[in-house]
Amino acid sequence: MLQWDMAIQQVWQFVVVLVRTAVILSALPLLGGQSVPSRIKIGMAVIIAILLMPIVTFTLPPDWLEPGNLVIVLGAELLVGLVLGLALRLLMTAVELAGSVMGFQVGFAMAGVLDPVTQVETPVFGQLLTILATLLYFQVDGHHLVLLALGSSFLLIPPFGAHLSAPLLSDVTEVIQRTYDTGMKLAFPVMGATFLVHFIMGILGRLVPQMNVMLTSFPITIAVGLLVLGLGLPFIALVFQDSIVGMETVLWDLLQELGHG
């Protein structure tokens, strides 16, 4: 009977680990998209949860099988997964924001393509930057950062150990603010170049009233925007890489706030 109870507890321990793992993995670039079959997502979550089981040491309370306590345990795991997943997902949101701003400035606001990952229409520039950012994300071992954060989360935040607190909300707000800051930094070269084009074309329109500024400036703006984007790709890659490296500190702060409240 004792062995049976221990077996049941181990099964539920695995379920707890699986819930947190699945929620965090769903935020990963490429893997978390709708284009990836659900069987692959579930399979990877199960495999990683199995690999984490030997290093995850926690015991469920005696009354853990009561419905109320079980809901609390699973709810706490969802909370941890959602907070960490949000921080990771906002990395790609910054890139998508930059692409949207670039596309609007260049004149591609009405042009969009279907994103195979999110299954929604996104600007052309946003799709291009998302692909490049995804490649860079895996090149600098961003997925290793996710696995490290996942393993550390069980050491700092055992089941029943997650807490909501004012510092946690402050950290989440800071992460969102960083997202907009990073997005604007990525879009700045194209924004500055198109602003200069519009400024110069505005002056020419005053000097030469017969010139159709709208029709003339449109192809020039597109050409300058594409040229600056091509020349600025190293800068964009550097900013995004710094954001990935800085995310390690952000995740550590979130884990500490979730664990200590």
Short mmCIF file of C-alpha atoms in Angstrom, two decimals:
data_model
loop_
_atom_site.label_atom_id
_atom_site.label_comp_id
_atom_site.label_asym_id
_atom_site.label_seq_id
_atom_site.Cartn_x
_atom_site.Cartn_y
_atom_site.Cartn_z
CA MET A 1 0.00 0.00 0.00
CA LEU A 2 2.87 2.33 0.85
CA GLN A 3 4.53 1.65 -2.50
CA TRP A 4 1.24 2.34 -4.26
CA ASP A 5 0.89 5.71 -2.49
CA MET A 6 4.47 6.61 -3.40
CA ALA A 7 3.84 5.68 -7.02
CA ILE A 8 0.73 7.87 -7.15
CA GLN A 9 2.63 10.75 -5.59
CA GLN A 10 5.43 10.41 -8.16
CA VAL A 11 2.88 10.46 -10.96
CA TRP A 12 1.38 13.68 -9.63
CA GLN A 13 4.84 15.15 -9.14
CA PHE A 14 5.46 14.47 -12.82
CA VAL A 15 2.15 16.15 -13.73
CA VAL A 16 3.16 19.23 -11.73
CA VAL A 17 6.53 19.39 -13.50
CA LEU A 18 4.86 18.80 -16.87
CA VAL A 19 2.38 21.67 -16.42
CA ARG A 20 5.10 24.22 -15.70
CA THR A 21 7.31 22.86 -18.48
CA ALA A 22 4.54 22.91 -21.10
CA VAL A 23 3.50 26.48 -20.34
CA ILE A 24 7.08 27.81 -20.55
CA LEU A 25 7.86 25.89 -23.76
CA SER A 26 4.75 27.29 -25.39
CA ALA A 27 6.41 30.72 -25.30
CA LEU A 28 9.50 29.63 -27.22
CA PRO A 29 10.05 31.10 -30.69
CA LEU A 30 9.14 28.68 -33.48
CA LEU A 31 8.19 25.87 -31.07
CA GLY A 32 5.32 27.80 -29.52
CA GLY A 33 3.71 28.69 -32.84
CA GLN A 34 0.56 27.16 -34.26
CA SER A 35 2.51 25.75 -37.20
CA VAL A 36 4.14 23.17 -34.90
CA PRO A 37 1.86 20.11 -34.41
CA SER A 38 0.48 19.67 -30.91
CA ARG A 39 1.92 16.15 -30.72
CA ILE A 40 5.44 17.53 -31.11
CA LYS A 41 4.85 20.17 -28.45
CA ILE A 42 3.42 17.64 -26.01
CA GLY A 43 6.19 15.16 -26.79
CA MET A 44 8.94 17.69 -26.13
CA ALA A 45 7.28 18.84 -22.91
CA VAL A 46 6.99 15.23 -21.70
CA ILE A 47 10.63 14.45 -22.59
CA ILE A 48 11.97 17.55 -20.83
CA ALA A 49 9.75 16.91 -17.81
CA ILE A 50 11.12 13.35 -17.57
CA LEU A 51 14.69 14.68 -17.75
CA LEU A 52 13.92 17.21 -15.02
CA MET A 53 12.40 14.69 -12.62
CA PRO A 54 15.75 13.46 -11.16
CA ILE A 55 16.83 17.01 -10.22
CA VAL A 56 13.42 18.17 -8.99
CA THR A 57 13.10 17.29 -5.32
CA PHE A 58 9.90 18.27 -3.57
CA THR A 59 7.18 16.56 -1.58
CA LEU A 60 3.51 17.27 -1.85
CA PRO A 61 1.65 18.05 1.40
CA PRO A 62 -0.39 15.27 3.06
CA ASP A 63 -3.71 16.74 1.92
CA TRP A 64 -2.54 17.41 -1.65
CA LEU A 65 -5.24 15.14 -3.16
CA GLU A 66 -8.05 17.37 -1.92
CA PRO A 67 -9.61 19.16 -4.92
CA GLY A 68 -8.97 22.63 -3.49
CA ASN A 69 -5.29 22.02 -2.82
CA LEU A 70 -4.82 20.32 -6.18
CA VAL A 71 -6.26 23.35 -7.95
CA ILE A 72 -3.91 25.60 -5.96
CA VAL A 73 -0.88 23.50 -6.93
CA LEU A 74 -1.71 23.46 -10.64
CA GLY A 75 -2.70 27.13 -10.55
CA ALA A 76 0.65 28.03 -8.99
CA GLU A 77 2.46 26.08 -11.72
CA LEU A 78 0.46 27.91 -14.38
CA LEU A 79 1.37 31.22 -12.73
CA VAL A 80 5.10 30.44 -12.78
CA GLY A 81 4.94 29.22 -16.36
CA LEU A 82 2.94 32.24 -17.54
CA VAL A 83 5.24 34.79 -15.89
CA LEU A 84 8.42 33.21 -17.27
CA GLY A 85 6.77 32.52 -20.63
CA LEU A 86 5.63 36.14 -20.87
CA ALA A 87 9.17 37.40 -20.26
CA LEU A 88 10.52 35.10 -22.97
CA ARG A 89 7.75 35.87 -25.45
CA LEU A 90 8.24 39.61 -25.10
CA LEU A 91 11.67 39.23 -26.71
CA MET A 92 9.99 38.36 -29.99
CA THR A 93 7.26 40.93 -29.38
CA ALA A 94 9.93 43.64 -29.42
CA VAL A 95 11.07 42.44 -32.85
CA GLU A 96 7.49 42.33 -34.14
CA LEU A 97 6.92 45.85 -32.82
CA ALA A 98 10.04 47.10 -34.58
CA GLY A 99 8.93 45.47 -37.83
CA SER A 100 5.49 47.07 -37.60
CA VAL A 101 6.97 50.52 -37.00
CA MET A 102 9.46 50.10 -39.86
CA GLY A 103 6.76 48.92 -42.24
CA PHE A 104 4.51 51.85 -41.35
CA GLN A 105 7.31 54.39 -41.81
CA VAL A 106 8.40 52.95 -45.17
CA GLY A 107 4.85 52.71 -46.51
CA PHE A 108 4.13 49.00 -46.14
CA ALA A 109 1.30 49.52 -43.67
CA MET A 110 -1.20 47.94 -46.07
CA ALA A 111 1.12 45.12 -47.11
CA GLY A 112 1.14 42.03 -44.93
CA VAL A 113 1.88 38.32 -45.09
CA LEU A 114 0.51 35.38 -43.14
CA ASP A 115 2.85 34.46 -40.30
CA PRO A 116 3.10 30.64 -40.29
CA VAL A 117 3.99 30.66 -36.59
CA THR A 118 1.16 32.79 -35.17
CA GLN A 119 -1.27 32.30 -38.10
CA VAL A 120 -2.04 36.02 -38.19
CA GLU A 121 -1.22 38.67 -40.78
CA THR A 122 1.97 40.57 -39.98
CA PRO A 123 3.85 43.36 -41.79
CA VAL A 124 6.49 42.29 -44.29
CA PHE A 125 9.27 43.90 -42.26
CA GLY A 126 7.98 42.26 -39.10
CA GLN A 127 8.03 38.83 -40.72
CA LEU A 128 11.58 39.36 -41.99
CA LEU A 129 12.88 40.51 -38.61
CA THR A 130 11.07 37.69 -36.81
CA ILE A 131 12.78 35.08 -38.99
CA LEU A 132 16.19 36.67 -38.44
CA ALA A 133 15.57 37.04 -34.70
CA THR A 134 14.52 33.39 -34.42
CA LEU A 135 17.74 32.25 -36.10
CA LEU A 136 19.79 34.54 -33.86
CA TYR A 137 17.87 33.33 -30.80
CA PHE A 138 19.00 29.76 -31.36
CA GLN A 139 22.48 30.80 -32.51
CA VAL A 140 23.25 32.50 -29.18
CA ASP A 141 21.78 29.53 -27.26
CA GLY A 142 18.62 31.32 -26.16
CA HIS A 143 16.91 27.94 -25.83
CA HIS A 144 19.60 26.92 -23.33
CA LEU A 145 18.61 29.96 -21.28
CA VAL A 146 15.03 28.67 -21.25
CA LEU A 147 16.10 25.24 -20.01
CA LEU A 148 18.31 26.84 -17.34
CA ALA A 149 15.45 29.04 -16.16
CA LEU A 150 13.11 26.06 -16.15
CA GLY A 151 15.45 23.93 -14.03
CA SER A 152 16.23 26.80 -11.66
CA SER A 153 12.54 27.55 -11.21
CA PHE A 154 11.98 24.21 -9.46
CA LEU A 155 14.88 24.91 -7.09
CA LEU A 156 13.65 28.40 -6.19
CA ILE A 157 9.90 27.88 -6.51
CA PRO A 158 8.65 24.45 -5.40
CA PRO A 159 4.94 23.63 -5.71
CA PHE A 160 2.89 25.73 -3.28
CA GLY A 161 5.84 28.14 -3.32
CA ALA A 162 4.73 30.77 -5.86
CA HIS A 163 3.69 34.15 -4.46
CA LEU A 164 2.26 37.30 -6.00
CA SER A 165 3.82 40.49 -4.69
CA ALA A 166 4.24 44.16 -5.53
CA PRO A 167 7.93 43.72 -6.52
CA LEU A 168 6.88 40.94 -8.92
CA LEU A 169 4.35 43.20 -10.62
CA SER A 170 7.00 45.90 -10.78
CA ASP A 171 9.43 43.49 -12.46
CA VAL A 172 6.78 42.43 -14.99
CA THR A 173 6.07 46.09 -15.76
CA GLU A 174 9.79 46.67 -16.27
CA VAL A 175 9.97 43.73 -18.69
CA ILE A 176 7.10 45.20 -20.73
CA GLN A 177 8.81 48.59 -20.71
CA ARG A 178 12.03 46.98 -21.94
CA THR A 179 10.05 45.45 -24.78
CA TYR A 180 8.98 48.84 -26.10
CA ASP A 181 12.47 50.29 -25.56
CA THR A 182 14.07 47.43 -27.50
CA GLY A 183 11.49 47.69 -30.28
CA MET A 184 12.13 51.41 -30.69
CA LYS A 185 15.92 50.86 -30.69
CA LEU A 186 15.57 48.26 -33.44
CA ALA A 187 13.35 50.52 -35.53
CA PHE A 188 15.36 53.72 -34.95
CA PRO A 189 17.66 53.52 -38.04
CA VAL A 190 14.76 53.14 -40.47
CA MET A 191 12.64 55.68 -38.58
CA GLY A 192 15.44 58.26 -38.74
CA ALA A 193 16.13 57.66 -42.43
CA THR A 194 12.48 57.90 -43.48
CA PHE A 195 12.04 61.04 -41.39
CA LEU A 196 14.89 62.68 -43.30
CA VAL A 197 13.34 61.60 -46.61
CA HIS A 198 9.96 63.07 -45.66
CA PHE A 199 11.62 66.26 -44.42
CA ILE A 200 13.61 66.73 -47.63
CA MET A 201 10.61 65.92 -49.83
CA GLY A 202 8.54 68.42 -47.86
CA ILE A 203 11.08 71.15 -48.57
CA LEU A 204 11.19 70.19 -52.26
CA GLY A 205 7.40 70.30 -52.36
CA ARG A 206 7.50 73.90 -51.16
CA LEU A 207 10.28 74.86 -53.57
CA VAL A 208 8.73 73.07 -56.57
CA PRO A 209 4.93 73.20 -56.17
CA GLN A 210 4.41 71.47 -59.53
CA MET A 211 6.07 68.28 -58.26
CA ASN A 212 3.78 65.51 -57.02
CA VAL A 213 5.46 64.88 -53.67
CA MET A 214 3.26 61.92 -52.78
CA LEU A 215 4.04 59.87 -55.88
CA THR A 216 7.69 60.89 -55.94
CA SER A 217 8.45 60.22 -52.28
CA PHE A 218 6.83 56.79 -52.12
CA PRO A 219 9.45 54.81 -54.13
CA ILE A 220 12.28 56.88 -52.63
CA THR A 221 11.08 56.11 -49.10
CA ILE A 222 10.87 52.39 -49.86
CA ALA A 223 14.33 52.32 -51.43
CA VAL A 224 15.93 54.26 -48.57
CA GLY A 225 14.12 52.13 -45.98
CA LEU A 226 15.30 48.87 -47.54
CA LEU A 227 18.85 50.21 -47.91
CA VAL A 228 19.03 51.35 -44.28
CA LEU A 229 17.51 48.07 -43.09
CA GLY A 230 20.15 46.10 -44.98
CA LEU A 231 22.98 48.25 -43.65
CA GLY A 232 21.52 48.23 -40.14
CA LEU A 233 21.11 44.47 -39.78
CA PRO A 234 24.38 44.13 -37.79
CA PHE A 235 23.12 46.82 -35.39
CA ILE A 236 19.74 45.10 -35.08
CA ALA A 237 21.42 41.75 -34.40
CA LEU A 238 23.65 43.32 -31.74
CA VAL A 239 20.72 44.96 -29.93
CA PHE A 240 18.69 41.75 -30.00
CA GLN A 241 21.66 39.69 -28.80
CA ASP A 242 22.17 42.08 -25.88
CA SER A 243 18.48 41.71 -25.04
CA ILE A 244 18.81 37.91 -24.93
CA VAL A 245 21.87 38.14 -22.67
CA GLY A 246 20.10 40.64 -20.40
CA MET A 247 17.09 38.34 -20.19
CA GLU A 248 19.06 36.00 -17.90
CA THR A 249 19.11 38.66 -15.17
CA VAL A 250 15.43 39.43 -15.73
CA LEU A 251 14.43 35.78 -15.41
CA TRP A 252 16.51 35.38 -12.25
CA ASP A 253 14.80 38.41 -10.67
CA LEU A 254 11.36 37.07 -11.60
CA LEU A 255 12.18 33.66 -10.11
CA GLN A 256 13.33 35.22 -6.86
CA GLU A 257 10.23 37.41 -6.59
CA LEU A 258 7.94 34.47 -7.35
CA GLY A 259 9.71 32.28 -4.80
CA HIS A 260 9.99 34.72 -1.93
CA GLY A 261 6.99 36.94 -2.51
#
